[in-house]
PDB file of C-alpha atoms in Angstrom:
ATOM      1  CA  MET J 399     150.399  16.351  49.829  1.00 42.00           C
ATOM      2  CA  SER J 400     151.736  16.970  53.327  1.00 49.00           C
ATOM      3  CA  GLU J 401     150.518  15.241  56.460  1.00 61.00           C
ATOM      4  CA  ARG J 402     148.236  17.250  58.729  1.00 68.00           C
ATOM      5  CA  ALA J 403     149.216  18.302  62.215  1.00 73.00           C
ATOM      6  CA  ALA J 404     148.226  16.134  65.154  1.00 85.00           C
ATOM      7  CA  PRO J 405     146.393  17.517  68.208  1.00 91.00           C
ATOM      8  CA  PHE J 406     148.581  18.168  71.247  1.00 94.00           C
ATOM      9  CA  PHE J 407     145.972  17.404  73.928  1.00 95.00           C
ATOM     10  CA  CYS J 408     142.528  15.901  74.424  1.00 96.00           C
ATOM     11  CA  PRO J 409     139.730  18.512  74.124  1.00 94.00           C
ATOM     12  CA  TYR J 410     137.804  16.768  76.947  1.00 96.00           C
ATOM     13  CA  CYS J 411     140.367  16.093  79.691  1.00 97.00           C
ATOM     14  CA  GLY J 412     143.499  17.919  78.499  1.00 96.00           C
ATOM     15  CA  ASP J 413     145.755  14.859  78.663  1.00 96.00           C
ATOM     16  CA  GLU J 414     148.470  14.369  76.035  1.00 96.00           C
ATOM     17  CA  ASP J 415     148.195  10.560  75.675  1.00 96.00           C
ATOM     18  CA  LEU J 416     146.534  10.556  72.234  1.00 96.00           C
ATOM     19  CA  ARG J 417     146.646   7.873  69.570  1.00 95.00           C
ATOM     20  CA  PRO J 418     145.171   7.718  66.054  1.00 94.00           C
ATOM     21  CA  ASN J 419     141.811   5.932  65.965  1.00 93.00           C
ATOM     22  CA  GLU J 420     140.887   3.270  63.415  1.00 91.00           C
ATOM     23  CA  GLU J 421     137.698   5.128  62.387  1.00 87.00           C
ATOM     24  CA  GLY J 422     139.476   7.122  59.712  1.00 83.00           C
ATOM     25  CA  HIS J 423     141.280  10.331  58.905  1.00 86.00           C
ATOM     26  CA  GLY J 424     141.255  12.861  61.727  1.00 89.00           C
ATOM     27  CA  ALA J 425     139.989  10.398  64.350  1.00 94.00           C
ATOM     28  CA  TRP J 426     141.857  10.226  67.672  1.00 95.00           C
ATOM     29  CA  GLU J 427     141.438   8.423  70.972  1.00 96.00           C
ATOM     30  CA  CYS J 428     142.524   9.517  74.436  1.00 97.00           C
ATOM     31  CA  ALA J 429     143.937   6.799  76.688  1.00 96.00           C
ATOM     32  CA  ALA J 430     143.403   8.919  79.819  1.00 97.00           C
ATOM     33  CA  CYS J 431     139.631   9.515  79.591  1.00 97.00           C
ATOM     34  CA  ASN J 432     138.819   6.706  77.127  1.00 96.00           C
ATOM     35  CA  ARG J 433     137.078   9.046  74.660  1.00 96.00           C
ATOM     36  CA  ALA J 434     137.317   9.130  70.882  1.00 96.00           C
ATOM     37  CA  PHE J 435     136.937  12.309  68.841  1.00 94.00           C
ATOM     38  CA  GLN J 436     137.410  13.502  65.286  1.00 93.00           C
ATOM     39  CA  LEU J 437     138.968  16.706  63.995  1.00 89.00           C
ATOM     40  CA  LYS J 438     137.596  18.202  60.819  1.00 86.00           C
ATOM     41  CA  PHE J 439     138.493  21.350  58.902  1.00 84.00           C
ATOM     42  CA  LEU J 440     135.251  23.111  57.995  1.00 84.00           C
ATOM     43  CA  GLY J 441     136.617  25.828  55.700  1.00 86.00           C
ATOM     44  CA  LEU J 442     137.647  29.438  55.643  1.00 85.00           C
ATOM     45  CA  LEU J 443     135.458  32.182  57.037  1.00 84.00           C
ATOM     46  CA  ALA J 444     133.726  34.382  54.496  1.00 83.00           C
ATOM     47  CA  ARG J 445     135.199  37.572  55.942  1.00 79.00           C
ATOM     48  CA  GLY J 446     138.758  36.317  55.301  1.00 62.00           C
ATOM     49  CA  LEU J 447     141.746  38.365  56.327  1.00 65.00           C
ATOM     50  CA  GLN J 448     141.211  42.079  56.715  1.00 66.00           C
ATOM     51  CA  SER J 449     143.914  44.713  56.926  1.00 66.00           C
ATOM     52  CA  ASN J 450     143.923  46.787  60.080  1.00 66.00           C
ATOM     53  CA  ASP J 451     144.480  50.182  58.488  1.00 66.00           C
ATOM     54  CA  GLY J 452     142.983  52.328  61.218  1.00 66.00           C
ATOM     55  CA  GLY J 453     144.538  55.503  59.859  1.00 63.00           C
ATOM     56  CA  GLY J 454     146.695  55.977  62.925  1.00 64.00           C
ATOM     57  CA  GLU J 455     149.965  57.847  63.139  1.00 70.00           C
ATOM     58  CA  GLN J 456     152.955  56.262  61.440  1.00 68.00           C
ATOM     59  CA  ILE J 457     156.017  55.697  63.570  1.00 68.00           C
TER      60      ILE J 457
END
């Protein structure tokens, strides 16, 4: 299984000084604003991917 991507910036202050938190998988802490947060994948949307076949003119 591959490792998941890390966040690029803090969702609260926007700083990039993030470190993994000891709370578990997906938990991060921001050294700039001293906040901890957790990222979690909730699932795919029921509507899924839809084709955009609007019936327009072909080029």
